[in-house]
Coordinates of C-alpha atoms and ligand atoms in Angstrom, one line a residue:
M475 CA 0.0 0.0 0.0
L476 CA 1.2 3.5 -0.8
P477 CA 0.9 6.1 2.0
V478 CA -2.5 7.8 1.6
Q479 CA -0.8 11.1 1.2
E480 CA 0.8 9.8 -2.0
L481 CA -2.5 8.3 -3.2
V482 CA -4.0 11.7 -2.8
S483 CA -1.3 13.6 -4.6
G484 CA -1.2 11.3 -7.6
H485 CA -3.6 8.5 -8.1
V486 CA -7.2 9.4 -7.1
A487 CA -9.6 11.2 -9.4
S488 CA -11.2 14.1 -7.4
D489 CA -14.5 12.4 -6.6
D490 CA -13.4 8.8 -6.3
V491 CA -11.7 6.6 -3.7
P492 CA -10.2 3.1 -4.0
T493 CA -12.9 0.6 -2.8
R494 CA -10.6 -0.8 -0.1
F495 CA -11.2 2.4 1.8
V496 CA -15.0 2.3 1.7
A497 CA -16.1 1.7 5.3
R498 CA -19.7 2.6 5.1
A499 CA -22.5 2.7 2.7
H500 CA -23.5 6.2 1.6
A501 CA -25.5 7.9 4.4
D502 CA -25.9 4.6 6.3
D503 CA -24.9 6.5 9.4
A504 CA -26.4 9.7 10.6
P505 CA -23.8 12.4 11.0
A506 CA -23.0 13.5 14.6
T507 CA -25.3 16.3 15.5
A508 CA -24.0 17.5 18.8
A509 CA -20.7 18.3 20.5
A510 CA -19.7 15.8 23.2
P511 CA -19.7 17.4 26.7
V512 CA -16.0 16.9 27.3
P513 CA -15.1 18.0 30.8
V514 CA -12.2 20.5 30.9
I515 CA -9.6 20.1 33.7
D516 CA -7.1 22.8 34.6
L517 CA -3.9 20.8 35.1
G518 CA -2.2 23.8 36.7
R519 CA -4.8 23.6 39.5
L520 CA -4.4 19.9 39.8
C521 CA -0.6 20.3 40.2
R522 CA -1.1 23.0 42.8
Q523 CA -3.0 20.7 45.1
D524 CA 0.0 18.4 45.3
V525 CA 3.1 20.5 45.1
A526 CA 2.9 24.1 46.3
G527 CA 4.5 26.5 43.9
A528 CA 5.1 23.9 41.2
D529 CA 2.2 24.9 39.0
D530 CA 3.7 27.9 37.1
D531 CA 6.7 25.9 36.2
E532 CA 4.6 22.9 35.0
A533 CA 2.3 25.1 33.0
A534 CA 5.2 26.7 31.2
K535 CA 6.7 23.4 30.3
L536 CA 3.4 22.1 29.1
R537 CA 3.0 25.2 26.9
L538 CA 6.4 24.5 25.4
A539 CA 5.4 21.0 24.6
L540 CA 2.2 22.1 23.0
E541 CA 4.1 24.6 20.8
S542 CA 5.8 21.6 19.2
W543 CA 2.8 21.2 16.9
G544 CA 4.4 22.8 13.9
L545 CA 7.4 20.6 14.3
F546 CA 5.3 17.5 14.4
L547 CA 3.3 18.5 11.4
G548 CA 6.6 19.1 9.6
V549 CA 7.3 15.3 9.6
F550 CA 4.6 14.7 7.1
G551 CA 5.7 17.6 4.9
Q552 CA 9.0 15.9 4.1
P553 CA 9.6 14.5 0.6
P554 CA 8.6 10.8 0.2
E555 CA 12.2 9.6 0.1
V556 CA 12.8 11.1 3.6
K557 CA 9.7 9.5 5.0
Q558 CA 10.5 6.2 3.3
K559 CA 13.7 5.9 5.4
L560 CA 11.4 5.6 8.4
T561 CA 9.2 2.9 6.8
N562 CA 7.4 0.3 8.8
L563 CA 8.0 -2.3 6.1
V564 CA 11.2 -4.3 6.6
D565 CA 12.7 -5.1 3.2
G566 CA 9.7 -3.5 1.6
K567 CA 7.3 -6.2 2.8
D568 CA 7.4 -7.4 6.4
F569 CA 5.3 -5.2 8.6
Q570 CA 6.7 -4.0 11.9
L571 CA 4.6 -2.0 14.4
E572 CA 7.0 1.0 14.6
G573 CA 7.7 3.3 11.8
Y574 CA 6.0 5.3 9.1
G575 CA 3.3 4.1 6.7
N576 CA -0.2 2.4 6.9
D577 CA -1.4 0.2 9.7
R578 CA -0.9 -3.6 9.2
V579 CA -3.0 -5.0 6.4
R580 CA -3.9 -8.5 7.4
S581 CA -6.4 -9.5 4.7
E582 CA -7.8 -8.5 1.3
D583 CA -11.1 -7.6 2.8
Q584 CA -9.8 -5.4 5.6
V585 CA -11.2 -1.9 5.3
L586 CA -8.4 0.6 5.1
D587 CA -8.1 3.9 7.0
W588 CA -7.5 7.2 5.3
C589 CA -4.5 7.9 7.4
D590 CA -0.8 7.7 7.4
R591 CA 0.9 7.3 10.7
L592 CA 4.3 7.3 12.4
Y593 CA 4.4 5.0 15.3
L594 CA 7.3 5.1 17.8
K595 CA 8.1 3.5 21.1
V596 CA 9.1 6.2 23.5
E597 CA 9.4 4.3 26.8
P598 CA 11.2 2.5 28.2
E599 CA 13.8 4.9 27.0
D600 CA 16.4 2.0 26.4
D601 CA 14.0 0.4 23.9
R602 CA 13.8 3.4 21.6
N603 CA 14.4 2.5 18.0
L604 CA 16.2 5.7 17.1
A605 CA 16.7 4.6 13.5
L606 CA 13.0 5.3 13.0
W607 CA 13.0 8.7 14.8
P608 CA 13.0 11.4 12.2
T609 CA 16.0 13.8 12.0
H610 CA 13.9 16.2 9.9
P611 CA 12.7 18.6 11.0
D612 CA 15.6 19.4 13.2
R613 CA 14.8 19.1 16.9
F614 CA 12.1 16.5 16.3
R615 CA 13.8 14.0 18.6
D616 CA 14.4 16.6 21.4
V617 CA 10.8 17.8 21.2
L618 CA 9.3 14.3 21.2
H619 CA 11.4 13.5 24.2
K620 CA 10.3 16.6 26.0
F621 CA 6.7 16.2 24.9
A622 CA 6.7 12.6 26.2
E623 CA 8.2 13.7 29.5
E624 CA 5.5 16.4 30.0
C625 CA 2.7 14.0 29.1
T626 CA 4.1 11.4 31.5
S627 CA 4.0 14.0 34.3
V628 CA 0.4 14.7 33.3
R629 CA -0.3 11.0 33.6
D630 CA 1.4 10.8 36.9
R631 CA -0.7 13.6 38.2
L632 CA -3.9 12.0 37.0
L633 CA -3.3 8.4 38.3
P634 CA -3.7 9.2 42.0
E635 CA -6.8 11.3 41.3
M636 CA -8.4 8.5 39.3
A637 CA -7.5 6.0 42.1
K638 CA -9.0 8.3 44.7
A639 CA -12.2 8.7 42.7
L640 CA -12.7 5.0 43.0
G641 CA -11.9 4.8 46.7
L642 CA -8.6 3.0 46.0
H643 CA -5.3 3.9 47.6
D644 CA -3.5 6.8 45.8
D645 CA -0.8 4.5 44.6
Y646 CA -3.0 1.8 43.3
F647 CA -2.7 2.6 39.6
S648 CA 0.9 3.8 39.7
N649 CA 1.8 0.5 41.2
Q650 CA 0.1 -1.4 38.4
F651 CA 2.3 0.3 35.8
G652 CA 5.4 -1.6 36.9
D653 CA 9.0 -0.8 36.0
K654 CA 8.8 -1.5 32.4
A655 CA 5.6 0.3 31.5
D656 CA 5.6 1.2 27.8
T657 CA 4.6 4.4 26.0
Y658 CA 4.1 4.7 22.3
A659 CA 3.7 7.9 20.3
R660 CA 1.4 7.8 17.2
F661 CA 1.4 10.7 14.8
N662 CA -1.7 10.5 12.6
Y663 CA -1.9 12.4 9.3
Y664 CA -5.2 12.5 7.6
P665 CA -5.0 13.9 4.0
P666 CA -8.1 15.5 2.6
C667 CA -10.5 12.8 1.3
P668 CA -12.9 13.2 -1.6
R669 CA -15.6 10.9 0.0
P670 CA -16.0 11.7 3.7
D671 CA -19.4 10.0 3.4
L672 CA -17.8 6.6 2.7
V673 CA -14.4 6.7 4.3
F674 CA -13.1 6.9 7.8
G675 CA -9.8 8.5 8.8
L676 CA -9.7 5.9 11.6
K677 CA -12.3 3.2 12.1
P678 CA -14.3 3.0 15.3
H679 CA -12.1 1.5 18.1
S680 CA -11.3 1.9 21.7
D681 CA -7.7 2.4 22.8
G682 CA -6.1 -0.7 24.4
T683 CA -4.1 1.5 26.7
F684 CA -4.5 2.6 30.3
I685 CA -4.8 6.2 29.2
S686 CA -4.0 8.0 26.0
V687 CA -3.0 11.7 25.9
L688 CA -4.1 13.3 22.6
M689 CA -3.1 16.5 21.0
V690 CA -5.6 17.1 18.2
D691 CA -5.7 19.7 15.4
N692 CA -7.0 23.0 16.6
N693 CA -8.4 23.9 13.1
V694 CA -9.9 20.7 11.8
G695 CA -12.3 18.5 13.8
G696 CA -13.0 14.9 13.0
L697 CA -12.7 13.0 16.2
Q698 CA -16.1 11.6 17.3
V699 CA -17.1 9.6 20.4
L700 CA -19.9 7.0 20.7
R701 CA -22.2 7.3 23.7
D702 CA -25.4 5.3 24.1
G703 CA -25.5 4.6 20.4
V704 CA -25.0 8.2 19.3
W705 CA -21.9 9.7 17.7
Y706 CA -20.8 13.0 19.1
D707 CA -18.2 15.4 17.8
V708 CA -15.3 16.0 20.2
P709 CA -14.8 19.8 20.1
T710 CA -11.4 21.2 19.4
R711 CA -10.0 23.6 21.9
P712 CA -6.7 25.4 21.6
H713 CA -4.0 24.6 24.3
T714 CA -5.7 21.6 25.6
L715 CA -4.7 17.9 25.7
L716 CA -7.4 15.4 25.4
I717 CA -7.2 12.6 27.9
N718 CA -8.9 9.4 26.7
L719 CA -9.4 6.4 29.0
G720 CA -8.4 3.1 27.5
D721 CA -9.4 -0.6 28.0
Q722 CA -6.8 -1.2 30.8
I723 CA -8.5 1.2 33.2
E724 CA -11.9 0.0 32.2
I725 CA -10.8 -3.5 33.2
M726 CA -9.0 -2.5 36.4
S727 CA -11.9 -0.2 37.5
N728 CA -14.2 -3.2 36.9
G729 CA -16.2 -1.2 34.3
I730 CA -16.8 1.9 36.5
F731 CA -14.6 3.9 34.1
K732 CA -15.4 3.4 30.4
S733 CA -13.0 3.2 27.5
P734 CA -15.0 5.0 24.9
V735 CA -15.4 3.9 21.3
H736 CA -14.2 6.7 19.0
R737 CA -13.5 7.2 15.4
V738 CA -12.1 9.9 13.0
V739 CA -14.1 11.1 10.1
T740 CA -12.5 12.5 7.0
N741 CA -12.6 16.0 5.6
A742 CA -13.0 16.8 1.9
E743 CA -10.9 20.1 2.0
K744 CA -8.5 20.0 4.9
E745 CA -5.7 17.8 6.1
R746 CA -5.6 17.0 9.8
L747 CA -3.0 16.0 12.3
S748 CA -3.1 14.4 15.7
V749 CA -0.5 13.1 18.1
A750 CA -1.4 10.4 20.6
L751 CA 0.8 9.2 23.5
F752 CA -0.4 5.7 24.5
F753 CA 0.4 4.8 28.1
S754 CA 0.2 1.1 29.0
V755 CA 1.2 -1.0 32.0
D756 CA 4.2 -3.3 31.8
P757 CA 3.4 -5.8 29.1
E758 CA 4.6 -8.7 31.4
R759 CA 2.1 -7.8 34.1
H760 CA -1.4 -9.2 34.4
M761 CA -4.4 -6.9 34.7
E762 CA -7.7 -7.6 36.4
P763 CA -10.4 -5.7 38.2
A764 CA -9.1 -4.1 41.5
P765 CA -10.0 -6.6 44.2
Q766 CA -11.5 -3.8 46.3
L767 CA -14.0 -3.1 43.5
V768 CA -15.3 -6.7 43.4
D769 CA -17.7 -8.4 45.8
E770 CA -20.9 -10.4 45.7
N771 CA -22.9 -7.4 44.6
Q772 CA -20.4 -6.3 42.1
P773 CA -18.9 -9.4 40.5
A774 CA -15.8 -9.1 38.3
L775 CA -16.8 -8.1 34.8
Y776 CA -13.5 -9.0 33.2
R777 CA -11.1 -11.9 33.5
K778 CA -7.5 -11.6 34.4
V779 CA -5.3 -11.2 31.3
K780 CA -1.6 -10.7 30.5
T781 CA -1.2 -7.2 29.2
K782 CA 1.1 -8.4 26.4
D783 CA -1.5 -10.9 25.1
Y784 CA -4.2 -8.3 25.3
I785 CA -2.2 -5.8 23.2
A786 CA -1.5 -8.5 20.6
G787 CA -5.2 -9.2 20.4
L788 CA -5.9 -5.5 20.1
F789 CA -4.2 -5.0 16.8
Q790 CA -5.7 -8.2 15.4
Y791 CA -9.3 -7.2 16.4
F792 CA -8.8 -3.6 15.3
S793 CA -8.1 -4.8 11.8
Q794 CA -11.4 -6.7 11.8
G795 CA -13.3 -3.7 13.2
R796 CA -13.9 -5.5 16.5
R797 CA -13.0 -4.8 20.1
V798 CA -10.6 -7.0 22.0
I799 CA -12.2 -6.0 25.4
D800 CA -15.2 -8.1 24.4
T801 CA -13.0 -11.2 24.6
V802 CA -12.2 -10.7 28.3
R803 CA -15.7 -9.9 29.5
I804 CA -17.1 -12.5 31.9
Ligands
LIG1384 O1 -6.8 11.6 15.4 C1 -7.5 11.6 16.4 O2 -8.1 12.6 16.9 C2 -7.7 10.3 17.2 C3 -6.6 9.3 17.0 C4 -6.9 8.0 17.7 O3 -8.0 7.7 18.2 C5 -5.8 7.0 17.9 O4 -4.7 7.2 17.3 O5 -6.0 6.0 18.6
LIG1385 FE1 -7.9 6.0 19.5

């Protein structure tokens, strides 16, 4: 498969798309009508509760990280031969998770997404595959490092708050992450698509992570979230990060916190970019509902599963348009 960006620049007539991208029959799916009521949390205030005086510093660092946007977008503006050096196809054919290109194509009938992505392991730091980290634009590596550090500190501020909200000990979730917790960065680039009525930028899915921290395009919407059978637009809001809960916290919270199904719709005129940092627990650890949240009135809703196996299932199920969390429900 060519990167979608190259398909768009050369191969597609203006009102047509290759059939492999057609995800939905024309108008089979009413467009989202309302904006999702996404709660806004001031992280500066959250920090202030914990460490007196630390908030200004933190807020300034976070601002710096958010200003990296132009630099991240610059990756997709490089000529094809520069991006090809970062390819996710070993010897031009064998798919590896990390790198630049399309997601894995497992079968002829898999519906494709109108999206090119660069996927990089960021933590543990020793496992970084720097050969796949762009050197153009300059400073990309430094900025991704910094951005990941800042988002990790956001994660570490949130974990105790989420544990407390469930009546668990402050450290409960932090302890679940383990020493070898992994973090991946995913840069999503959605070229303009001539048939938004037929094609998704990203098919409906939930994230298999604990939490994902998303920086979405300020100018172009497209992310939608499913709630009670209705798709809602997620509003764009400058200078905010979107925190999305993933399957791992749904399992550990015994279903009290939900990992929402979301998707990205395409846009006929505008390109769109998003950057996601996916925070997962140590792949060698098992996850299960917190024992404190299980009793005879509230039986466990999910079975215990090794994180590594869960993540492997995630990619397989995603390519089939299914959810791996359904396989661990009791
Ligand atoms: O592009 C977006 O806004 C969402 C991306 C996303 O859901 C993902 O990468 O898992
Ligand atoms: Fe997602």
